[in-house]
Short mmCIF file of C-alpha atoms in Angstrom, two decimals:
data_model
loop_
_atom_site.label_atom_id
_atom_site.label_comp_id
_atom_site.label_asym_id
_atom_site.label_seq_id
_atom_site.Cartn_x
_atom_site.Cartn_y
_atom_site.Cartn_z
CA ASN B 137 0.00 0.00 0.00
CA ALA B 138 1.19 3.52 -0.79
CA GLY B 139 -0.71 4.91 2.21
CA VAL B 140 -1.53 8.61 1.94
CA THR B 141 -0.17 10.37 -1.13
CA GLN B 142 -0.04 14.15 -1.51
CA THR B 143 0.75 16.21 -4.57
CA PRO B 144 2.46 18.50 -5.29
CA LYS B 145 5.38 18.40 -2.84
CA PHE B 146 6.18 22.08 -3.29
CA ARG B 147 4.34 25.05 -4.75
CA ILE B 148 4.81 28.79 -4.93
CA LEU B 149 1.73 30.93 -5.46
CA LYS B 150 1.27 34.62 -5.99
CA ILE B 151 -1.20 36.47 -3.79
CA GLY B 152 -4.71 36.04 -5.14
CA GLN B 153 -4.01 32.86 -7.10
CA SER B 154 -5.83 29.65 -6.37
CA MET B 155 -4.81 26.01 -6.32
CA THR B 156 -5.88 22.55 -5.26
CA LEU B 157 -3.79 20.31 -3.06
CA GLN B 158 -4.41 16.69 -3.91
CA CYS B 159 -4.65 13.84 -1.41
CA THR B 160 -5.45 10.21 -2.00
CA GLN B 161 -5.32 7.16 0.26
CA ASP B 162 -5.46 3.46 -0.57
CA MET B 163 -6.27 2.09 2.88
CA ASN B 164 -10.05 2.33 2.47
CA HIS B 165 -10.24 4.69 5.45
CA ASN B 166 -13.49 6.55 5.94
CA TYR B 167 -11.95 9.41 7.87
CA MET B 168 -9.70 11.97 6.20
CA TYR B 169 -8.20 15.23 7.42
CA TRP B 170 -6.28 18.28 6.34
CA TYR B 171 -3.81 19.92 8.73
CA ARG B 172 -1.43 22.80 8.40
CA GLN B 173 1.87 23.04 10.21
CA ASP B 174 3.54 26.36 10.80
CA PRO B 175 7.14 26.65 12.09
CA GLY B 176 7.35 26.04 15.83
CA MET B 177 3.64 25.31 16.04
CA GLY B 178 1.59 22.19 16.42
CA LEU B 179 -0.58 20.84 13.65
CA LYS B 180 -3.89 22.66 13.21
CA LEU B 181 -6.96 20.98 11.74
CA ILE B 182 -8.42 22.73 8.69
CA TYR B 183 -11.16 20.37 7.52
CA TYR B 184 -12.10 16.77 7.97
CA SER B 185 -14.41 14.20 6.45
CA VAL B 186 -16.04 11.15 8.01
CA GLY B 187 -16.97 9.61 4.69
CA ALA B 188 -17.70 10.30 1.05
CA GLY B 189 -20.03 13.27 0.69
CA ILE B 190 -19.52 14.49 4.27
CA THR B 191 -17.15 17.25 5.29
CA ASP B 192 -16.84 19.53 8.29
CA LYS B 193 -14.77 22.46 9.49
CA GLY B 194 -11.87 22.10 11.84
CA GLU B 195 -10.07 24.71 13.88
CA VAL B 196 -8.77 26.93 11.04
CA PRO B 197 -11.07 26.57 7.98
CA ASN B 198 -11.10 30.16 6.71
CA GLY B 199 -9.72 30.55 3.19
CA TYR B 200 -10.05 26.85 2.34
CA ASN B 201 -12.60 24.49 0.87
CA VAL B 202 -12.78 20.73 0.55
CA SER B 203 -14.81 18.09 -1.18
CA ARG B 204 -15.06 14.33 -0.74
CA SER B 205 -16.65 12.68 -3.73
CA THR B 206 -14.91 9.33 -3.21
CA THR B 207 -13.51 7.41 -0.25
CA GLU B 208 -9.99 7.68 -1.67
CA ASP B 209 -9.69 11.38 -2.49
CA PHE B 210 -9.89 14.50 -0.35
CA PRO B 211 -8.64 17.60 -2.20
CA LEU B 212 -8.08 20.92 -0.44
CA ARG B 213 -8.84 24.09 -2.39
CA LEU B 214 -7.25 27.44 -1.70
CA GLU B 215 -9.06 30.40 -3.22
CA LEU B 216 -7.42 33.83 -3.30
CA ALA B 217 -4.15 32.75 -1.72
CA ALA B 218 -2.78 35.00 1.02
CA PRO B 219 0.69 35.15 2.65
CA SER B 220 -0.89 33.81 5.87
CA GLN B 221 -1.49 30.55 4.03
CA THR B 222 2.23 29.94 3.64
CA SER B 223 2.63 26.67 5.49
CA VAL B 224 3.18 22.94 5.17
CA TYR B 225 -0.06 21.09 4.56
CA PHE B 226 -0.58 17.51 5.64
CA CYS B 227 -3.37 15.19 4.65
CA ALA B 228 -4.17 12.25 6.90
CA SER B 229 -6.58 9.37 7.14
CA SER B 230 -7.76 7.02 9.85
CA TYR B 231 -9.79 3.85 10.14
CA SER B 232 -12.15 5.41 12.68
CA GLY B 233 -12.39 8.79 14.38
CA GLN B 234 -9.47 10.63 15.95
CA GLY B 235 -10.59 9.57 19.38
CA SER B 236 -10.02 5.90 18.73
CA SER B 237 -7.45 5.26 16.04
CA PRO B 238 -4.20 6.86 14.96
CA LEU B 239 -3.86 9.06 11.90
CA HIS B 240 -1.75 8.09 8.92
CA PHE B 241 -0.13 11.13 7.34
CA GLY B 242 1.14 11.95 3.89
CA ASN B 243 4.52 13.64 3.42
CA GLY B 244 3.06 17.10 3.01
CA THR B 245 2.87 19.95 0.53
CA ARG B 246 5.07 22.95 1.22
CA LEU B 247 3.25 26.05 0.01
CA THR B 248 4.69 29.55 -0.22
CA VAL B 249 2.48 32.52 -1.05
CA THR B 250 4.33 35.66 -2.12
CA GLY M 298 -8.13 25.61 21.56
CA GLU M 299 -6.52 23.07 23.75
CA SER M 300 -3.02 23.53 25.01
CA VAL M 301 -0.64 20.64 24.76
CA GLY M 302 2.83 21.63 25.82
CA LEU M 303 6.23 20.08 26.14
CA HIS M 304 8.68 20.69 28.95
CA LEU M 305 11.74 20.77 26.68
CA PRO M 306 11.93 21.93 23.09
CA THR M 307 15.21 20.07 22.43
CA LEU M 308 16.82 16.95 23.82
CA SER M 309 20.26 15.52 23.05
CA VAL M 310 21.22 12.00 24.08
CA GLN M 311 24.14 9.68 23.50
CA GLU M 312 23.57 6.73 21.22
CA GLY M 313 22.61 3.73 23.31
CA ASP M 314 21.20 5.75 26.19
CA ASN M 315 17.51 5.90 27.01
CA SER M 316 15.49 8.99 26.04
CA ILE M 317 12.54 10.46 27.87
CA ILE M 318 10.34 13.03 26.18
CA ASN M 319 7.71 14.74 28.30
CA CYS M 320 4.38 16.30 27.49
CA ALA M 321 1.84 18.19 29.61
CA TYR M 322 -1.79 18.28 28.56
CA SER M 323 -4.47 20.62 29.80
CA ASN M 324 -7.83 18.93 29.36
CA SER M 325 -8.69 16.44 32.07
CA ALA M 326 -11.46 15.09 29.81
CA SER M 327 -8.94 13.85 27.23
CA ASP M 328 -9.21 10.11 26.92
CA TYR M 329 -6.87 9.23 24.07
CA PHE M 330 -3.23 10.20 23.59
CA ILE M 331 -0.83 9.59 20.76
CA TRP M 332 2.88 10.06 20.13
CA TYR M 333 4.13 10.86 16.65
CA LYS M 334 7.62 11.05 15.20
CA GLN M 335 8.39 13.48 12.41
CA GLU M 336 11.57 13.32 10.38
CA SER M 337 12.71 16.23 8.29
CA GLY M 338 10.65 16.64 5.13
CA LYS M 339 8.18 13.91 6.07
CA GLY M 340 4.78 13.64 7.63
CA PRO M 341 4.23 12.60 11.25
CA GLN M 342 4.55 8.87 11.80
CA PHE M 343 2.51 7.07 14.46
CA ILE M 344 4.61 5.61 17.28
CA ILE M 345 2.29 4.55 20.07
CA ASP M 346 -1.03 5.45 21.63
CA ILE M 347 -2.65 5.06 25.03
CA ARG M 348 -6.14 5.42 26.42
CA SER M 349 -7.00 7.08 29.68
CA ASN M 350 -7.94 3.78 31.33
CA MET M 351 -4.27 2.75 31.17
CA ASP M 352 -1.18 4.27 32.76
CA LYS M 353 1.47 2.45 30.76
CA ARG M 354 1.80 0.89 27.35
CA GLN M 355 4.82 -0.67 25.74
CA GLY M 356 5.81 -1.09 22.12
CA GLN M 357 9.02 -2.03 20.43
CA ARG M 358 11.72 -0.02 22.28
CA VAL M 359 9.12 2.58 23.29
CA THR M 360 7.00 3.00 26.39
CA VAL M 361 4.33 5.60 27.00
CA LEU M 362 3.43 6.58 30.55
CA LEU M 363 0.27 8.47 31.43
CA ASN M 364 -0.20 10.26 34.74
CA LYS M 365 -3.73 11.60 34.82
CA THR M 366 -3.32 13.11 38.27
CA VAL M 367 -0.85 15.69 37.01
CA LYS M 368 -1.93 15.53 33.34
CA HIS M 369 1.43 14.37 32.14
CA LEU M 370 2.47 12.07 29.33
CA SER M 371 5.93 10.75 28.59
CA LEU M 372 7.58 8.76 25.84
CA GLN M 373 10.54 6.59 26.72
CA ILE M 374 12.82 5.29 23.99
CA ALA M 375 15.18 2.52 24.99
CA ALA M 376 18.70 2.24 23.56
CA THR M 377 18.32 5.36 21.43
CA GLN M 378 19.70 5.05 17.91
CA PRO M 379 20.72 7.67 15.33
CA GLY M 380 17.56 6.84 13.39
CA ASP M 381 15.53 8.06 16.35
CA SER M 382 16.65 11.64 15.70
CA ALA M 383 13.47 13.53 14.83
CA VAL M 384 10.80 15.81 16.25
CA TYR M 385 8.37 14.05 18.56
CA PHE M 386 4.80 15.28 19.06
CA CYS M 387 2.24 14.31 21.59
CA ALA M 388 -1.44 14.76 20.82
CA GLU M 389 -4.57 14.52 22.95
CA ASN M 390 -8.19 13.93 22.09
CA PRO M 391 -10.64 15.55 24.52
CA GLY M 392 -13.64 14.22 22.64
CA ALA M 393 -15.26 15.17 19.34
CA ASN M 394 -13.36 14.64 16.13
CA ASN M 395 -10.22 16.63 16.79
CA LEU M 396 -6.75 16.00 18.02
CA PHE M 397 -4.71 18.74 19.63
CA PHE M 398 -1.00 18.58 18.96
CA GLY M 399 1.88 19.92 20.97
CA THR M 400 4.64 21.97 19.37
CA GLY M 401 7.14 19.10 19.47
CA THR M 402 10.50 18.17 20.98
CA ARG M 403 13.53 17.78 18.77
CA LEU M 404 15.53 14.72 19.74
CA THR M 405 19.16 14.60 18.60
CA VAL M 406 21.13 11.40 19.03
CA ILE M 407 24.87 11.87 19.39
CA PRO M 408 26.87 8.99 17.88
#
């Protein structure tokens, strides 16, 4: 199994541009998550999904959107990129909710907005 | 949000020694705790977890201790190896579908 795969690995955006960060998992996990990681800070939850067609906001959802049309894929959309969105983004999945099973993370997308 | 802190931001140990990484959590309602290891340029990797009805759990070369009285979590790594050099995060789940992560401790193993 490849686990959780994220693309691209790196991206530079200009202010106001938009992009989609891709995430796919091959473990047949129902739960998927998007986190951002800023230097010296813990991971912050952006959005999560408990199954295809169901998404919900996390701690820091502003400026982002998600969709979950299949079990495998959970893309994160940035509209009107801002410098505050410069961060490393991690997608994760789990067999059940975060209160009962560990998350499996991808290797991240490093995004710079200038 | 929840506060999950670490006593030490960096830790250096000699190869072969045991390492202890500490973590303080703030929410007494948290019932699930996880330790992750993150190597440079990679995503966090699950190490070990523990539920609040336990005070100790052992894995391969790792042990997690949970002290609910003082809201303290620790990760012990036996016979630390150079490959253990990484940032280690603790995370707590106080209920609902969210984990709260600490800022991490950087472990450096000196050959």
